mmCIF file of C-alpha atoms in Angstrom:
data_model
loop_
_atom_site.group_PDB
_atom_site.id
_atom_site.type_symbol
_atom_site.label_atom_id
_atom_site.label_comp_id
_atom_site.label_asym_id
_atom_site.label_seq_id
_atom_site.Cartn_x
_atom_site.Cartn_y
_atom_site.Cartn_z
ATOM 1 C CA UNK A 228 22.629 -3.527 -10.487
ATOM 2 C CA UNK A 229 20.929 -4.624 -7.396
ATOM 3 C CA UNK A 230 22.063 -1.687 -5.377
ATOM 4 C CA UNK A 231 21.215 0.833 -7.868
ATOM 5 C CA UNK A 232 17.326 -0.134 -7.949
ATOM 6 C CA UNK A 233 15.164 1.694 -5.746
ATOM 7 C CA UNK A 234 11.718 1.470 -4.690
ATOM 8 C CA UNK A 235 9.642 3.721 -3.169
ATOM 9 C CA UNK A 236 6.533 3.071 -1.273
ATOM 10 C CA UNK A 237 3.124 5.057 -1.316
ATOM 11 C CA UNK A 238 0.601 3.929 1.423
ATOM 12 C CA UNK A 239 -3.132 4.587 -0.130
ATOM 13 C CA UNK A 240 -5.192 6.176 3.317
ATOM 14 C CA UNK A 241 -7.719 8.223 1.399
ATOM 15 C CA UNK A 242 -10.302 6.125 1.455
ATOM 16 C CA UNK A 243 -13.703 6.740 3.483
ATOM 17 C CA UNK A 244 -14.520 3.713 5.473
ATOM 18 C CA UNK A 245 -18.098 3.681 4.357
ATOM 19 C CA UNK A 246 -18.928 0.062 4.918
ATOM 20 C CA UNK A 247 -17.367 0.527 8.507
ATOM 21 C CA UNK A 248 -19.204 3.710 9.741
ATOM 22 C CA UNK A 249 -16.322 5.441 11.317
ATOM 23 C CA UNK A 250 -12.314 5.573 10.190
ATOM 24 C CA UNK A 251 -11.275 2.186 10.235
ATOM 25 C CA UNK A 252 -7.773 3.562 9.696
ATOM 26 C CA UNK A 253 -7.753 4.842 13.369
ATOM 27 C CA UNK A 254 -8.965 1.801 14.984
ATOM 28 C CA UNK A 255 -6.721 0.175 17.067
ATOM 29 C CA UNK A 256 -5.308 -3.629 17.098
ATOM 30 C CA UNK A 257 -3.122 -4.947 19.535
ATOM 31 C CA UNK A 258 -3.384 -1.135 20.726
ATOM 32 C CA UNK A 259 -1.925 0.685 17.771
ATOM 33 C CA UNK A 260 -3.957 2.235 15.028
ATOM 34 C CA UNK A 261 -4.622 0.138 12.028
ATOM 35 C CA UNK A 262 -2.706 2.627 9.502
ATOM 36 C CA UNK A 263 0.079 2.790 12.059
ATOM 37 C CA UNK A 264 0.813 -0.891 11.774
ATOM 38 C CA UNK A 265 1.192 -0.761 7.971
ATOM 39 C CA UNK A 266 3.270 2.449 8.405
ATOM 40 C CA UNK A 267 5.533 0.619 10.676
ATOM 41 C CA UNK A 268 6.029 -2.589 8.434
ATOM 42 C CA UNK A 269 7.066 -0.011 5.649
ATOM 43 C CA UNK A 270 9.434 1.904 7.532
ATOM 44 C CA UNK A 271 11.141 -1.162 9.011
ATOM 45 C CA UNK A 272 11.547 -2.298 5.518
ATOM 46 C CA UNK A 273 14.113 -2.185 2.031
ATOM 47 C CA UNK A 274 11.827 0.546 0.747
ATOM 48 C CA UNK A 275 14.076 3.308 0.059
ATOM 49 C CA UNK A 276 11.442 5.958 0.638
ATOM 50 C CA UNK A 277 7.564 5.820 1.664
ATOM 51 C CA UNK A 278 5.047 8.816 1.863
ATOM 52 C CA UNK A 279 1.312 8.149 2.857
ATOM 53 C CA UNK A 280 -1.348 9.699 1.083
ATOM 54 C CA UNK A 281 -4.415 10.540 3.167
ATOM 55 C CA UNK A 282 -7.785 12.906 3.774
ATOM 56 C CA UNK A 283 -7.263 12.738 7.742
ATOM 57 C CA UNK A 284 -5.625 14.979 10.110
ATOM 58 C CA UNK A 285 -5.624 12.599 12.262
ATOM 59 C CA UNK A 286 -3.193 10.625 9.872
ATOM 60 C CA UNK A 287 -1.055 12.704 9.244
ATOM 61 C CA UNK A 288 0.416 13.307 12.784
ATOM 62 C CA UNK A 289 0.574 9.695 13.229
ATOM 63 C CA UNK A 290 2.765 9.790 10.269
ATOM 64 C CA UNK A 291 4.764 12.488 10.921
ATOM 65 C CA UNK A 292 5.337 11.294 14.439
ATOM 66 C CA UNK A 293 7.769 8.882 13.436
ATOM 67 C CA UNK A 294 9.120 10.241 10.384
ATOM 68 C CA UNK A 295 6.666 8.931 7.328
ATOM 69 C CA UNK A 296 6.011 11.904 4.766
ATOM 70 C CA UNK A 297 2.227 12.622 4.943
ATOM 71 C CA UNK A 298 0.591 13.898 1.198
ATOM 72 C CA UNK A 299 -2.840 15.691 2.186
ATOM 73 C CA UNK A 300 -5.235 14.221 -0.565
ATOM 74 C CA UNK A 301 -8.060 16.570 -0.680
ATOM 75 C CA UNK A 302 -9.519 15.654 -3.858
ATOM 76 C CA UNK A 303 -10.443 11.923 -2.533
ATOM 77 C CA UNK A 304 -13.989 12.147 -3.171
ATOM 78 C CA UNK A 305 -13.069 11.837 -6.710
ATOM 79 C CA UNK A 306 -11.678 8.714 -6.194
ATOM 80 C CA UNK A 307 -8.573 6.150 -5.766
ATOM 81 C CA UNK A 308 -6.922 7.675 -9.090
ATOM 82 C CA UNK A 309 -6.124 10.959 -6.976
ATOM 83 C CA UNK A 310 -4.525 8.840 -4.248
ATOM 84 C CA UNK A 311 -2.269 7.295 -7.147
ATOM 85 C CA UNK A 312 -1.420 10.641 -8.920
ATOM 86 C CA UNK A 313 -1.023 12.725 -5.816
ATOM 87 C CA UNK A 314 1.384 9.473 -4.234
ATOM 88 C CA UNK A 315 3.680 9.268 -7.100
ATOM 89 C CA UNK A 316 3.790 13.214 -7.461
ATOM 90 C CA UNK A 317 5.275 13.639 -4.102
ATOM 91 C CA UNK A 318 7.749 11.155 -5.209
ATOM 92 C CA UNK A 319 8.618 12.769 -8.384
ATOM 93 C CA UNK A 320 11.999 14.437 -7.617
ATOM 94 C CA UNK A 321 13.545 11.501 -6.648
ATOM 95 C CA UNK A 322 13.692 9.438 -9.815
ATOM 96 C CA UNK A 323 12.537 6.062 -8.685
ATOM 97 C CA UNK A 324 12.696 2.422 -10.430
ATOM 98 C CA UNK A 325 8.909 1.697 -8.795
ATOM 99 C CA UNK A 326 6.087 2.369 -6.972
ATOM 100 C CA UNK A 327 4.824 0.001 -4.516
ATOM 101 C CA UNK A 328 1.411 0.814 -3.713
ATOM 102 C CA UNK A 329 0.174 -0.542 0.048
ATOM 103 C CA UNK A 330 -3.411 -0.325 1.539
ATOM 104 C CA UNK A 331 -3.468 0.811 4.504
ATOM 105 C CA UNK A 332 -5.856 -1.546 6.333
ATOM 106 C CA UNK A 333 -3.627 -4.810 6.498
ATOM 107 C CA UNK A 334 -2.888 -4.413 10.159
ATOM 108 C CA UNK A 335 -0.673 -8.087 9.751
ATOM 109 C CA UNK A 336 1.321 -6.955 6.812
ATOM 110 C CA UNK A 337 5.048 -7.788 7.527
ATOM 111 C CA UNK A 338 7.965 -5.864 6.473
ATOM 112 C CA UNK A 339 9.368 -9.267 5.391
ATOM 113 C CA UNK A 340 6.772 -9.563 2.756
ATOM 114 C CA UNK A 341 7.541 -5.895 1.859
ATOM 115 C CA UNK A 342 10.899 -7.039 1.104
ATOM 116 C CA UNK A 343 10.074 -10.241 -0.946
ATOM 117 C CA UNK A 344 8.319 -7.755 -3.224
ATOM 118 C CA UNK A 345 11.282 -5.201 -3.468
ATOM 119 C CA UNK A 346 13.336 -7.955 -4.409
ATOM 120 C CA UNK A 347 10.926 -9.543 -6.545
ATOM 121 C CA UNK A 348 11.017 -6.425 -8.206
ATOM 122 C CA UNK A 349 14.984 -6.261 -8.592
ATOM 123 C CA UNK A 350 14.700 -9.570 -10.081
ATOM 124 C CA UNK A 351 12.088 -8.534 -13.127
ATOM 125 C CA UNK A 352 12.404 -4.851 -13.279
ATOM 126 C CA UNK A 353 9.687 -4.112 -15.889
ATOM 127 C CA UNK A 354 7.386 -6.524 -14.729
ATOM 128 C CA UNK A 355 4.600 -5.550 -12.069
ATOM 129 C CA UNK A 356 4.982 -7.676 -9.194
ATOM 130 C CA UNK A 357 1.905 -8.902 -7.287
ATOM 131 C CA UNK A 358 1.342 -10.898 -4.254
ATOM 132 C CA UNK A 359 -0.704 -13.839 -3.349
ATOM 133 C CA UNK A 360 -1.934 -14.794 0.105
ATOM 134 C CA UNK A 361 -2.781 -18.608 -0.331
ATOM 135 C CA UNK A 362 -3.521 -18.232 -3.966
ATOM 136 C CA UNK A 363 -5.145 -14.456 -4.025
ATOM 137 C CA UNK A 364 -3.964 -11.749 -5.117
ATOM 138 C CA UNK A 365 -3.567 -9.077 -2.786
ATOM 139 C CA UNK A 366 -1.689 -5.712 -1.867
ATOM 140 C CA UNK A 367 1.073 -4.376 -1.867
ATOM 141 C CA UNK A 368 1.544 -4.103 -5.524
ATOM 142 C CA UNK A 369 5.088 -2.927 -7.265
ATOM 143 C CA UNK A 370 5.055 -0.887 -10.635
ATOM 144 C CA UNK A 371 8.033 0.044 -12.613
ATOM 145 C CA UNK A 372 8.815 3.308 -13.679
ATOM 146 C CA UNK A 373 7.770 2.928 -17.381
ATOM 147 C CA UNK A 374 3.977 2.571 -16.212
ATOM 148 C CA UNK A 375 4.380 5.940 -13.900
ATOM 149 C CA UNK A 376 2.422 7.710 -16.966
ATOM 150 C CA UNK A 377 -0.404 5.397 -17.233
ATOM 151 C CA UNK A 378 -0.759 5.448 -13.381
ATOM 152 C CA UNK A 379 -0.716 9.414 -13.332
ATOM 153 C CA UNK A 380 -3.375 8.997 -16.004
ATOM 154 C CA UNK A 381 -5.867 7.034 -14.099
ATOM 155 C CA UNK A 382 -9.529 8.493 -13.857
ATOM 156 C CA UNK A 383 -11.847 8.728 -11.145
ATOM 157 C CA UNK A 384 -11.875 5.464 -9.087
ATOM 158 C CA UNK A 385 -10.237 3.586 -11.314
ATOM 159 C CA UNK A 386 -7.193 1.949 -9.761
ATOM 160 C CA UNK A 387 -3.930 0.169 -10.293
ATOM 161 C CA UNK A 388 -5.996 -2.633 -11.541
ATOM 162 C CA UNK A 389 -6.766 -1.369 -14.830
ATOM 163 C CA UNK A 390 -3.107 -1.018 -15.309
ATOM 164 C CA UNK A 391 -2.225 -4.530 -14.630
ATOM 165 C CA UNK A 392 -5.711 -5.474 -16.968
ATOM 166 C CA UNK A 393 -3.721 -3.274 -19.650
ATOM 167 C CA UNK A 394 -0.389 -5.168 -18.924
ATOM 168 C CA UNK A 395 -1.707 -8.798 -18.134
ATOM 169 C CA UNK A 396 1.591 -10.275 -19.797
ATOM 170 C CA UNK A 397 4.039 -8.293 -17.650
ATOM 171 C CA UNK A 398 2.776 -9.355 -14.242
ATOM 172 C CA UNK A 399 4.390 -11.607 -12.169
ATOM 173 C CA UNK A 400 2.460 -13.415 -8.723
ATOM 174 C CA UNK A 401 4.733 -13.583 -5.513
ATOM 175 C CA UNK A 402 3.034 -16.374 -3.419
ATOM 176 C CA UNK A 403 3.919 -14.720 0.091
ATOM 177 C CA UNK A 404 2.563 -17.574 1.785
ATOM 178 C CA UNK A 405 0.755 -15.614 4.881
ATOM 179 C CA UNK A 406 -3.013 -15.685 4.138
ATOM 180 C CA UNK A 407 -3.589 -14.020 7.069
ATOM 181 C CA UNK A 408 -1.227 -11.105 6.596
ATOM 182 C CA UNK A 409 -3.556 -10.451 3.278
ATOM 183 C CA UNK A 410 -6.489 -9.919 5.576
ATOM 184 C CA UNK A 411 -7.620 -6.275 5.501
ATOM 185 C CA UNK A 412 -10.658 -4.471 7.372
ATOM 186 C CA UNK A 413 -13.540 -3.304 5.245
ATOM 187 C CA UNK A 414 -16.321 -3.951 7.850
ATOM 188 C CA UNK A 415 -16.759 -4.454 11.610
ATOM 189 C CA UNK A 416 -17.219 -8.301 11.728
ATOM 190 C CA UNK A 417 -13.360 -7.671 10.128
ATOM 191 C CA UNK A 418 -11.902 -6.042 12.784
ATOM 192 C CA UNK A 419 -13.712 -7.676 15.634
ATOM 193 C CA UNK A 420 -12.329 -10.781 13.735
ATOM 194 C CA UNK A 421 -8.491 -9.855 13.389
ATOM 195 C CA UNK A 422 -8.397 -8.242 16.609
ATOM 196 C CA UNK A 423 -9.075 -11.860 18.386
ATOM 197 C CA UNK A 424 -6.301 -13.318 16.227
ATOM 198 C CA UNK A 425 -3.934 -10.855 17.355
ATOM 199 C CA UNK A 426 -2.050 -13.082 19.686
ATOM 200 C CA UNK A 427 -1.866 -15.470 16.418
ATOM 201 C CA UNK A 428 0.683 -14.112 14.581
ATOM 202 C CA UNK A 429 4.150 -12.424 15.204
ATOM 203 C CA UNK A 430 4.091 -9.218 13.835
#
């Protein structure tokens, strides 16, 4: 059974940075691009396929430069709902037991906690797995097939979170126990902040 499962990953860079001021996504920690990192932990990991959806050319070659599947998402000023539906369209052909969505501004997120998740997921598959980071819930986030619809369904900047709202009962919490590689960048004091704990952490 354990073999047969497979889960596909969809890394969410669509979004506009506007509490940063410029694309936090191509800022650079420990002199690779934020988005690069998290491409990185996914490909190194037990995801059996991942495809990043995002607005930026810029992106996209860094994707396709070492072999990630880039989805062009030019409908993201609608919000994170095309992200979702344009992710897990790209994915379609390829039958899938779930969809792990990742952000792609957690420049310390391992492929080892990638894994926990995937295997979480083998272990309950019809519950929606979620991570905590010392007690919060966090990203990445696995969904099982049976929710695809609702996800495709999603309006406007509504995200996976009204899905696990819907489903409340079905989710099960994965303590990772990294707080740090939670963390994500939403503003400058962020990065200036993670880039100094760089040497920290082995990533």
């Amino acid at each position: 059974m354990e073999k047969s499962m497979e889960i596909a990953g969809i890394i969410m860079a669509s979004g506009f940075s506007s509490r940063m001021g410029e694309d936090k996504l191509l800022m650079e920690i420990g002199g690779v691009p934020i988005v690069q990192r998290v491409m990185f932990a996914a490909l190194q990991s037990k995801l059996s396929k991942t495809v990043i959806v995002c607005r930026r050319h810029e992106v996209s070659k860094l994707a396709e430069s070492i072999g990630i599947e880039a989805v062009r998402n030019e409908s993201a000023h609608k919000g994170q709902s095309e992200s979702i539906r344009a992710g897990i369209r790209a994915l379609e052909e390829y039958k899938f037991d779930g969809h792990m969505f990742i952000q792609a501004d957690m420049p310390f997120l391992k492929s080892g906690i990638i894994d926990m998740l995937v295997q979480k997921s083998i272990e309950n598959p019809t519950s929606i797995i979620v991570p905590t980071y010392g007690g919060r819930r966090k990203s990445p986030v696995v969904f099982p097939k049976d929710l695809k619809e609702e996800l495709l369904n999603l309006q406007g900047d509504s995200g996976g979170r009204v899905v696990i709202k819907r489903h409340s009962e079905r989710v099960v919490l994965l303590e990772v126990g990294c707080s740090l590689c939670g963390r994500d960048v939403d503003t400058m004091n962020d990065y200036i902040e993670l880039q100094r704990m760089e040497n920290d952490i082995n990533v």
